[in-house]
Amino acid sequence: MRRPWLIGLIAFGVAAIVLANTFFIVDQRQQAVVVNLGEPVRVINTPGAPDPGLKVKLPFAESVVVLDKRNQAVEAAQEEVISSDQQRLVVDAFMRYRISDPLAFYRTLINEATARDRLEPLINSSLRQVLGGASAADIISRQRSALMEKALDDIRARAAAAHLGIEVVDLRIKRANLPAANAGAVYQRMTSSLQQRAAQIRAEGEASRREIVANADKQVTITLAKANEQASAVRGAGDAQAAQLYAAAYGKDPRFAAFYRTMRAYQDALAQKGTTLVLSPDNDFLKYFRQGPRAR
């Protein structure tokens, strides 16, 4: 009675082991490389041909290496970079990649852990090459985006040449700082440089201001000169016309002309308050006071 039960139990265990080594499930976020005696033979659920679900392999002869289809992050260790102006910078960067060719990835890197160990020195090498040709100011602020694009192109070319089976999605610098020993001196030089630039800008602005003021004064002087010239011409024309009218009036009535000139002389002499004239009663200047408009 005990032998059939034991045989059935052993058969069930063997069947369970065989089934466990035959069937496997591939998640939609994963891709699987089937390896037959150490040699990859096929890939399931690749990026270009999605096919997740329950799958079958040869039991015991084939094994499955599961790889992630999603973007993977690689945090590079801090690297000291010397810029083109001989400044030392401590750079902390990271890279994101995805597995685009699982077979090539398995043959060169095997798994994600090995990939991180292989890609970290690749990141540092690319950063040293690209950032070494830029100044510290460009790395810290001015041209960081352009430098990162250049480094991204470089590391993509390196990954393609090494047939790593990955697609580099992005490469970024999280932090680029000066070493603590050099920070004070560098900040002081940067401050001095900015102060010199500010002084130069102020001097250029002052020169522009003086030029603008000088041009404005010149235009004012020219405008006033033209206005005075025109006013003098108008006054001269008016005086000439008045002289002609006076001459014509004098020719028509000399007595009226003499009377008008004398009235103008009275106006000019007596216009100011407190004017005192000491004259004899028979003075010709006062003849119109004595005799009226008919005086001769």
mmCIF file of C-alpha atoms in Angstrom:
data_model
loop_
_atom_site.group_PDB
_atom_site.id
_atom_site.type_symbol
_atom_site.label_atom_id
_atom_site.label_comp_id
_atom_site.label_asym_id
_atom_site.label_seq_id
_atom_site.Cartn_x
_atom_site.Cartn_y
_atom_site.Cartn_z
ATOM 1 C CA MET A 1 0.000 0.000 0.000
ATOM 2 C CA ARG A 2 2.830 2.357 0.736
ATOM 3 C CA ARG A 3 4.766 1.772 -2.494
ATOM 4 C CA PRO A 4 2.129 3.026 -4.990
ATOM 5 C CA TRP A 5 1.602 6.116 -2.866
ATOM 6 C CA LEU A 6 5.356 6.805 -2.695
ATOM 7 C CA ILE A 7 5.769 6.199 -6.410
ATOM 8 C CA GLY A 8 2.888 8.585 -7.140
ATOM 9 C CA LEU A 9 4.387 11.206 -4.886
ATOM 10 C CA ILE A 10 7.777 10.887 -6.546
ATOM 11 C CA ALA A 11 6.160 11.067 -10.007
ATOM 12 C CA PHE A 12 4.210 14.147 -9.006
ATOM 13 C CA GLY A 13 7.373 15.801 -7.695
ATOM 14 C CA VAL A 14 9.300 14.978 -10.867
ATOM 15 C CA ALA A 15 6.446 16.305 -13.014
ATOM 16 C CA ALA A 16 6.288 19.501 -10.970
ATOM 17 C CA ILE A 17 10.030 20.005 -11.371
ATOM 18 C CA VAL A 18 9.826 19.371 -15.112
ATOM 19 C CA LEU A 19 6.891 21.725 -15.514
ATOM 20 C CA ALA A 20 8.597 24.407 -13.427
ATOM 21 C CA ASN A 21 11.629 24.167 -15.717
ATOM 22 C CA THR A 22 9.493 24.146 -18.849
ATOM 23 C CA PHE A 23 7.010 26.984 -18.402
ATOM 24 C CA PHE A 24 7.817 30.554 -17.460
ATOM 25 C CA ILE A 25 6.040 33.907 -17.560
ATOM 26 C CA VAL A 26 7.380 37.039 -19.243
ATOM 27 C CA ASP A 27 5.983 40.299 -17.888
ATOM 28 C CA GLN A 28 5.112 43.050 -20.379
ATOM 29 C CA ARG A 29 7.774 45.256 -18.741
ATOM 30 C CA GLN A 30 10.437 42.612 -19.283
ATOM 31 C CA GLN A 31 12.207 40.826 -22.097
ATOM 32 C CA ALA A 32 13.707 37.365 -21.789
ATOM 33 C CA VAL A 33 16.795 35.835 -23.374
ATOM 34 C CA VAL A 34 16.590 32.064 -23.662
ATOM 35 C CA VAL A 35 20.032 30.466 -23.228
ATOM 36 C CA ASN A 36 20.749 26.938 -24.384
ATOM 37 C CA LEU A 37 23.832 25.515 -22.702
ATOM 38 C CA GLY A 38 25.377 28.982 -22.340
ATOM 39 C CA GLU A 39 24.494 30.194 -25.855
ATOM 40 C CA PRO A 40 21.604 32.678 -26.328
ATOM 41 C CA VAL A 41 19.194 31.280 -28.884
ATOM 42 C CA ARG A 42 16.160 33.579 -28.894
ATOM 43 C CA VAL A 43 14.589 36.638 -27.299
ATOM 44 C CA ILE A 44 11.008 36.920 -26.100
ATOM 45 C CA ASN A 45 9.030 40.188 -25.887
ATOM 46 C CA THR A 46 11.610 42.358 -27.643
ATOM 47 C CA PRO A 47 11.041 46.151 -27.974
ATOM 48 C CA GLY A 48 10.029 45.786 -31.625
ATOM 49 C CA ALA A 49 7.935 42.615 -31.184
ATOM 50 C CA PRO A 50 5.973 42.615 -27.922
ATOM 51 C CA ASP A 51 4.889 39.111 -26.871
ATOM 52 C CA PRO A 52 4.484 38.797 -23.076
ATOM 53 C CA GLY A 53 2.742 35.919 -21.295
ATOM 54 C CA LEU A 54 3.253 32.236 -20.587
ATOM 55 C CA LYS A 55 6.180 30.704 -22.521
ATOM 56 C CA VAL A 56 7.831 27.300 -22.928
ATOM 57 C CA LYS A 57 11.472 26.230 -22.980
ATOM 58 C CA LEU A 58 13.376 22.977 -22.937
ATOM 59 C CA PRO A 59 13.591 21.854 -19.349
ATOM 60 C CA PHE A 60 17.058 21.747 -17.815
ATOM 61 C CA ALA A 61 18.775 22.380 -21.164
ATOM 62 C CA GLU A 62 17.589 25.972 -21.511
ATOM 63 C CA SER A 63 17.636 28.795 -18.981
ATOM 64 C CA VAL A 64 16.049 32.238 -19.040
ATOM 65 C CA VAL A 65 17.743 35.587 -18.368
ATOM 66 C CA VAL A 66 15.156 38.292 -17.671
ATOM 67 C CA LEU A 67 16.024 41.878 -18.696
ATOM 68 C CA ASP A 68 14.086 45.064 -18.018
ATOM 69 C CA LYS A 69 12.545 46.889 -21.005
ATOM 70 C CA ARG A 70 12.241 50.173 -19.124
ATOM 71 C CA ASN A 71 14.828 52.931 -18.904
ATOM 72 C CA GLN A 72 17.691 52.131 -16.557
ATOM 73 C CA ALA A 73 19.694 54.671 -14.547
ATOM 74 C CA VAL A 74 23.437 54.567 -13.964
ATOM 75 C CA GLU A 75 24.832 56.859 -11.269
ATOM 76 C CA ALA A 76 28.474 57.620 -11.995
ATOM 77 C CA ALA A 77 30.871 58.138 -9.124
ATOM 78 C CA GLN A 78 32.163 61.657 -8.554
ATOM 79 C CA GLU A 79 34.933 62.465 -10.992
ATOM 80 C CA GLU A 80 37.461 65.298 -10.824
ATOM 81 C CA VAL A 81 37.769 67.053 -14.188
ATOM 82 C CA ILE A 82 40.369 69.661 -15.191
ATOM 83 C CA SER A 83 38.829 72.347 -17.428
ATOM 84 C CA SER A 84 40.566 74.123 -20.298
ATOM 85 C CA ASP A 85 41.449 77.050 -17.994
ATOM 86 C CA GLN A 86 43.121 74.614 -15.578
ATOM 87 C CA GLN A 87 40.352 74.684 -12.987
ATOM 88 C CA ARG A 88 39.552 71.527 -11.059
ATOM 89 C CA LEU A 89 35.875 70.596 -10.859
ATOM 90 C CA VAL A 90 34.183 67.739 -9.053
ATOM 91 C CA VAL A 91 31.504 66.418 -11.446
ATOM 92 C CA ASP A 92 28.615 64.169 -10.416
ATOM 93 C CA ALA A 93 26.705 62.751 -13.417
ATOM 94 C CA PHE A 94 24.091 60.143 -14.284
ATOM 95 C CA MET A 95 22.976 58.375 -17.455
ATOM 96 C CA ARG A 96 19.735 56.745 -18.556
ATOM 97 C CA TYR A 97 19.660 53.926 -21.090
ATOM 98 C CA ARG A 98 17.389 51.168 -22.345
ATOM 99 C CA ILE A 99 18.234 47.732 -23.734
ATOM 100 C CA SER A 100 17.629 47.898 -27.497
ATOM 101 C CA ASP A 101 19.339 44.629 -28.544
ATOM 102 C CA PRO A 102 18.935 41.970 -25.830
ATOM 103 C CA LEU A 103 21.195 39.411 -27.564
ATOM 104 C CA ALA A 104 24.073 41.876 -27.932
ATOM 105 C CA PHE A 105 23.475 43.084 -24.387
ATOM 106 C CA TYR A 106 23.652 39.532 -23.016
ATOM 107 C CA ARG A 107 26.788 38.680 -24.997
ATOM 108 C CA THR A 108 28.691 41.799 -23.857
ATOM 109 C CA LEU A 109 27.177 42.723 -20.482
ATOM 110 C CA ILE A 110 25.081 39.694 -19.414
ATOM 111 C CA ASN A 111 22.904 41.623 -16.891
ATOM 112 C CA GLU A 112 22.133 45.076 -15.471
ATOM 113 C CA ALA A 113 24.631 44.806 -12.625
ATOM 114 C CA THR A 114 27.502 44.136 -15.025
ATOM 115 C CA ALA A 115 26.185 46.911 -17.273
ATOM 116 C CA ARG A 116 26.455 49.452 -14.448
ATOM 117 C CA ASP A 117 30.045 48.428 -13.754
ATOM 118 C CA ARG A 118 30.905 48.674 -17.453
ATOM 119 C CA LEU A 119 29.061 51.913 -18.196
ATOM 120 C CA GLU A 120 30.299 53.956 -15.226
ATOM 121 C CA PRO A 121 33.913 54.279 -16.475
ATOM 122 C CA LEU A 122 32.525 54.921 -19.962
ATOM 123 C CA ILE A 123 30.563 57.910 -18.596
ATOM 124 C CA ASN A 124 33.571 59.301 -16.743
ATOM 125 C CA SER A 125 35.821 58.910 -19.771
ATOM 126 C CA SER A 126 33.356 60.732 -22.031
ATOM 127 C CA LEU A 127 32.904 63.549 -19.505
ATOM 128 C CA ARG A 128 36.655 64.033 -19.106
ATOM 129 C CA GLN A 129 37.114 64.231 -22.855
ATOM 130 C CA VAL A 130 34.262 66.713 -23.482
ATOM 131 C CA LEU A 131 34.502 68.868 -20.343
ATOM 132 C CA GLY A 132 38.292 69.023 -20.546
ATOM 133 C CA GLY A 133 37.960 71.255 -23.599
ATOM 134 C CA ALA A 134 35.624 73.781 -21.915
ATOM 135 C CA SER A 135 36.218 76.483 -19.331
ATOM 136 C CA ALA A 136 34.997 76.188 -15.746
ATOM 137 C CA ALA A 137 32.464 79.001 -16.280
ATOM 138 C CA ASP A 138 30.988 77.195 -19.313
ATOM 139 C CA ILE A 139 30.724 73.926 -17.402
ATOM 140 C CA ILE A 140 29.096 75.510 -14.366
ATOM 141 C CA SER A 141 26.554 77.724 -16.101
ATOM 142 C CA ARG A 142 26.985 79.135 -19.595
ATOM 143 C CA GLN A 143 27.321 76.172 -21.970
ATOM 144 C CA ARG A 144 26.349 73.197 -19.818
ATOM 145 C CA SER A 145 23.433 72.114 -22.059
ATOM 146 C CA ALA A 146 25.561 72.238 -25.213
ATOM 147 C CA LEU A 147 28.371 70.331 -23.495
ATOM 148 C CA MET A 148 25.929 67.665 -22.316
ATOM 149 C CA GLU A 149 24.631 67.233 -25.864
ATOM 150 C CA LYS A 150 28.205 66.791 -27.059
ATOM 151 C CA ALA A 151 28.966 64.271 -24.278
ATOM 152 C CA LEU A 152 25.725 62.410 -25.076
ATOM 153 C CA ASP A 153 26.732 62.076 -28.733
ATOM 154 C CA ASP A 154 30.173 60.860 -27.668
ATOM 155 C CA ILE A 155 28.914 58.182 -25.289
ATOM 156 C CA ARG A 156 26.338 57.003 -27.858
ATOM 157 C CA ALA A 157 29.143 56.563 -30.374
ATOM 158 C CA ARG A 158 31.237 54.647 -27.815
ATOM 159 C CA ALA A 159 28.308 52.364 -26.911
ATOM 160 C CA ALA A 160 27.590 51.651 -30.586
ATOM 161 C CA ALA A 161 31.252 50.894 -31.308
ATOM 162 C CA ALA A 162 31.407 48.475 -28.342
ATOM 163 C CA HIS A 163 28.178 46.683 -29.481
ATOM 164 C CA LEU A 164 26.686 46.920 -26.011
ATOM 165 C CA GLY A 165 23.124 46.514 -27.259
ATOM 166 C CA ILE A 166 21.863 49.624 -25.461
ATOM 167 C CA GLU A 167 20.340 52.951 -26.473
ATOM 168 C CA VAL A 168 21.637 55.868 -24.408
ATOM 169 C CA VAL A 169 18.606 58.035 -23.652
ATOM 170 C CA ASP A 170 20.121 60.892 -21.663
ATOM 171 C CA LEU A 171 23.269 62.076 -19.913
ATOM 172 C CA ARG A 172 23.200 64.863 -17.325
ATOM 173 C CA ILE A 173 25.407 66.516 -14.743
ATOM 174 C CA LYS A 174 23.728 66.623 -11.363
ATOM 175 C CA ARG A 175 26.402 68.764 -9.807
ATOM 176 C CA ALA A 176 29.654 70.453 -10.821
ATOM 177 C CA ASN A 177 31.444 72.021 -7.876
ATOM 178 C CA LEU A 178 34.865 73.373 -7.183
ATOM 179 C CA PRO A 179 37.024 71.446 -4.749
ATOM 180 C CA ALA A 180 36.776 72.922 -1.269
ATOM 181 C CA ALA A 181 40.461 73.904 -1.283
ATOM 182 C CA ASN A 182 40.104 75.967 -4.476
ATOM 183 C CA ALA A 183 36.613 77.408 -4.073
ATOM 184 C CA GLY A 184 37.582 80.577 -2.178
ATOM 185 C CA ALA A 185 40.340 81.626 -4.583
ATOM 186 C CA VAL A 186 38.244 80.864 -7.653
ATOM 187 C CA TYR A 187 35.240 82.774 -6.329
ATOM 188 C CA GLN A 188 37.492 85.743 -5.588
ATOM 189 C CA ARG A 189 38.893 85.714 -9.134
ATOM 190 C CA MET A 190 35.382 85.438 -10.561
ATOM 191 C CA THR A 191 34.245 88.361 -8.392
ATOM 192 C CA SER A 192 37.193 90.492 -9.533
ATOM 193 C CA SER A 193 36.518 89.626 -13.160
ATOM 194 C CA LEU A 194 32.833 90.550 -12.837
ATOM 195 C CA GLN A 195 33.717 93.810 -11.085
ATOM 196 C CA GLN A 196 36.105 94.713 -13.917
ATOM 197 C CA ARG A 197 33.416 93.914 -16.454
ATOM 198 C CA ALA A 198 30.903 96.044 -14.542
ATOM 199 C CA ALA A 199 33.369 98.963 -14.419
ATOM 200 C CA GLN A 200 33.950 98.636 -18.170
ATOM 201 C CA ILE A 201 30.203 98.644 -18.851
ATOM 202 C CA ARG A 202 29.735 101.719 -16.646
ATOM 203 C CA ALA A 203 32.604 103.519 -18.447
ATOM 204 C CA GLU A 204 31.101 102.672 -21.847
ATOM 205 C CA GLY A 205 27.717 103.903 -20.628
ATOM 206 C CA GLU A 206 29.209 107.170 -19.374
ATOM 207 C CA ALA A 207 30.972 107.709 -22.709
ATOM 208 C CA SER A 208 27.702 107.069 -24.552
ATOM 209 C CA ARG A 209 25.895 109.493 -22.233
ATOM 210 C CA ARG A 210 28.445 112.236 -22.876
ATOM 211 C CA GLU A 211 28.237 111.679 -26.620
ATOM 212 C CA ILE A 212 24.449 111.876 -26.552
ATOM 213 C CA VAL A 213 24.503 115.058 -24.404
ATOM 214 C CA ALA A 214 27.108 116.649 -26.699
ATOM 215 C CA ASN A 215 25.027 115.854 -29.772
ATOM 216 C CA ALA A 216 21.922 117.259 -28.083
ATOM 217 C CA ASP A 217 23.758 120.467 -27.111
ATOM 218 C CA LYS A 218 25.038 120.776 -30.675
ATOM 219 C CA GLN A 219 21.530 120.405 -32.083
ATOM 220 C CA VAL A 220 20.206 122.986 -29.604
ATOM 221 C CA THR A 221 22.951 125.442 -30.577
ATOM 222 C CA ILE A 222 22.300 124.934 -34.291
ATOM 223 C CA THR A 223 18.537 125.299 -33.819
ATOM 224 C CA LEU A 224 18.919 128.508 -31.780
ATOM 225 C CA ALA A 225 21.370 129.940 -34.298
ATOM 226 C CA LYS A 226 18.981 129.244 -37.164
ATOM 227 C CA ALA A 227 16.075 130.702 -35.186
ATOM 228 C CA ASN A 228 18.058 133.868 -34.355
ATOM 229 C CA GLU A 229 19.124 134.183 -37.964
ATOM 230 C CA GLN A 230 15.546 133.860 -39.122
ATOM 231 C CA ALA A 231 14.318 136.299 -36.441
ATOM 232 C CA SER A 232 16.986 138.834 -37.439
ATOM 233 C CA ALA A 233 15.965 138.519 -41.071
ATOM 234 C CA VAL A 234 12.300 139.025 -40.147
ATOM 235 C CA ARG A 235 13.125 142.012 -37.927
ATOM 236 C CA GLY A 236 15.323 143.487 -40.656
ATOM 237 C CA ALA A 237 12.561 143.100 -43.207
ATOM 238 C CA GLY A 238 10.105 144.655 -40.771
ATOM 239 C CA ASP A 239 12.422 147.548 -40.019
ATOM 240 C CA ALA A 240 12.977 148.143 -43.733
ATOM 241 C CA GLN A 241 9.251 148.092 -44.366
ATOM 242 C CA ALA A 242 8.691 150.446 -41.425
ATOM 243 C CA ALA A 243 11.392 152.790 -42.730
ATOM 244 C CA GLN A 244 9.713 152.786 -46.124
ATOM 245 C CA LEU A 245 6.383 153.573 -44.534
ATOM 246 C CA TYR A 246 7.938 156.333 -42.420
ATOM 247 C CA ALA A 247 9.656 157.779 -45.480
ATOM 248 C CA ALA A 248 6.432 157.654 -47.482
ATOM 249 C CA ALA A 249 4.508 159.251 -44.629
ATOM 250 C CA TYR A 250 7.188 161.929 -44.198
ATOM 251 C CA GLY A 251 7.012 162.733 -47.899
ATOM 252 C CA LYS A 252 3.247 163.092 -47.758
ATOM 253 C CA ASP A 253 3.044 165.082 -44.524
ATOM 254 C CA PRO A 254 6.368 166.258 -43.025
ATOM 255 C CA ARG A 255 4.605 167.875 -40.072
ATOM 256 C CA PHE A 256 2.889 164.619 -39.101
ATOM 257 C CA ALA A 257 6.166 162.756 -39.411
ATOM 258 C CA ALA A 258 7.922 165.254 -37.159
ATOM 259 C CA PHE A 259 5.052 165.048 -34.682
ATOM 260 C CA TYR A 260 5.132 161.219 -34.637
ATOM 261 C CA ARG A 261 8.912 161.112 -34.083
ATOM 262 C CA THR A 262 8.624 163.612 -31.263
ATOM 263 C CA MET A 263 5.868 161.524 -29.624
ATOM 264 C CA ARG A 264 8.131 158.468 -29.811
ATOM 265 C CA ALA A 265 10.911 160.482 -28.250
ATOM 266 C CA TYR A 266 8.546 161.547 -25.414
ATOM 267 C CA GLN A 267 7.589 157.906 -24.902
ATOM 268 C CA ASP A 268 11.209 156.734 -24.760
ATOM 269 C CA ALA A 269 12.299 159.572 -22.452
ATOM 270 C CA LEU A 270 9.343 159.525 -20.084
ATOM 271 C CA ALA A 271 8.474 155.781 -20.036
ATOM 272 C CA GLN A 272 10.417 155.059 -16.847
ATOM 273 C CA LYS A 273 8.857 156.130 -13.550
ATOM 274 C CA GLY A 274 10.648 158.913 -11.708
ATOM 275 C CA THR A 275 12.240 160.391 -14.860
ATOM 276 C CA THR A 276 13.130 164.046 -14.397
ATOM 277 C CA LEU A 277 13.988 166.425 -17.253
ATOM 278 C CA VAL A 278 15.415 169.840 -16.558
ATOM 279 C CA LEU A 279 14.721 171.995 -19.651
ATOM 280 C CA SER A 280 13.969 175.604 -20.359
ATOM 281 C CA PRO A 281 10.307 176.373 -21.229
ATOM 282 C CA ASP A 282 11.210 177.481 -24.741
ATOM 283 C CA ASN A 283 13.182 174.293 -25.546
ATOM 284 C CA ASP A 284 12.271 172.755 -28.912
ATOM 285 C CA PHE A 285 11.759 169.382 -27.253
ATOM 286 C CA LEU A 286 8.732 170.827 -25.421
ATOM 287 C CA LYS A 287 7.196 172.713 -28.311
ATOM 288 C CA TYR A 288 4.300 170.255 -28.662
ATOM 289 C CA PHE A 289 3.517 170.692 -24.988
ATOM 290 C CA ARG A 290 3.262 174.438 -25.561
ATOM 291 C CA GLN A 291 1.637 174.619 -29.015
ATOM 292 C CA GLY A 292 0.036 171.206 -29.680
ATOM 293 C CA PRO A 293 0.181 169.265 -32.963
ATOM 294 C CA ARG A 294 0.439 172.473 -35.003
ATOM 295 C CA ALA A 295 3.795 173.421 -33.538
ATOM 296 C CA ARG A 296 6.591 173.995 -36.025
#
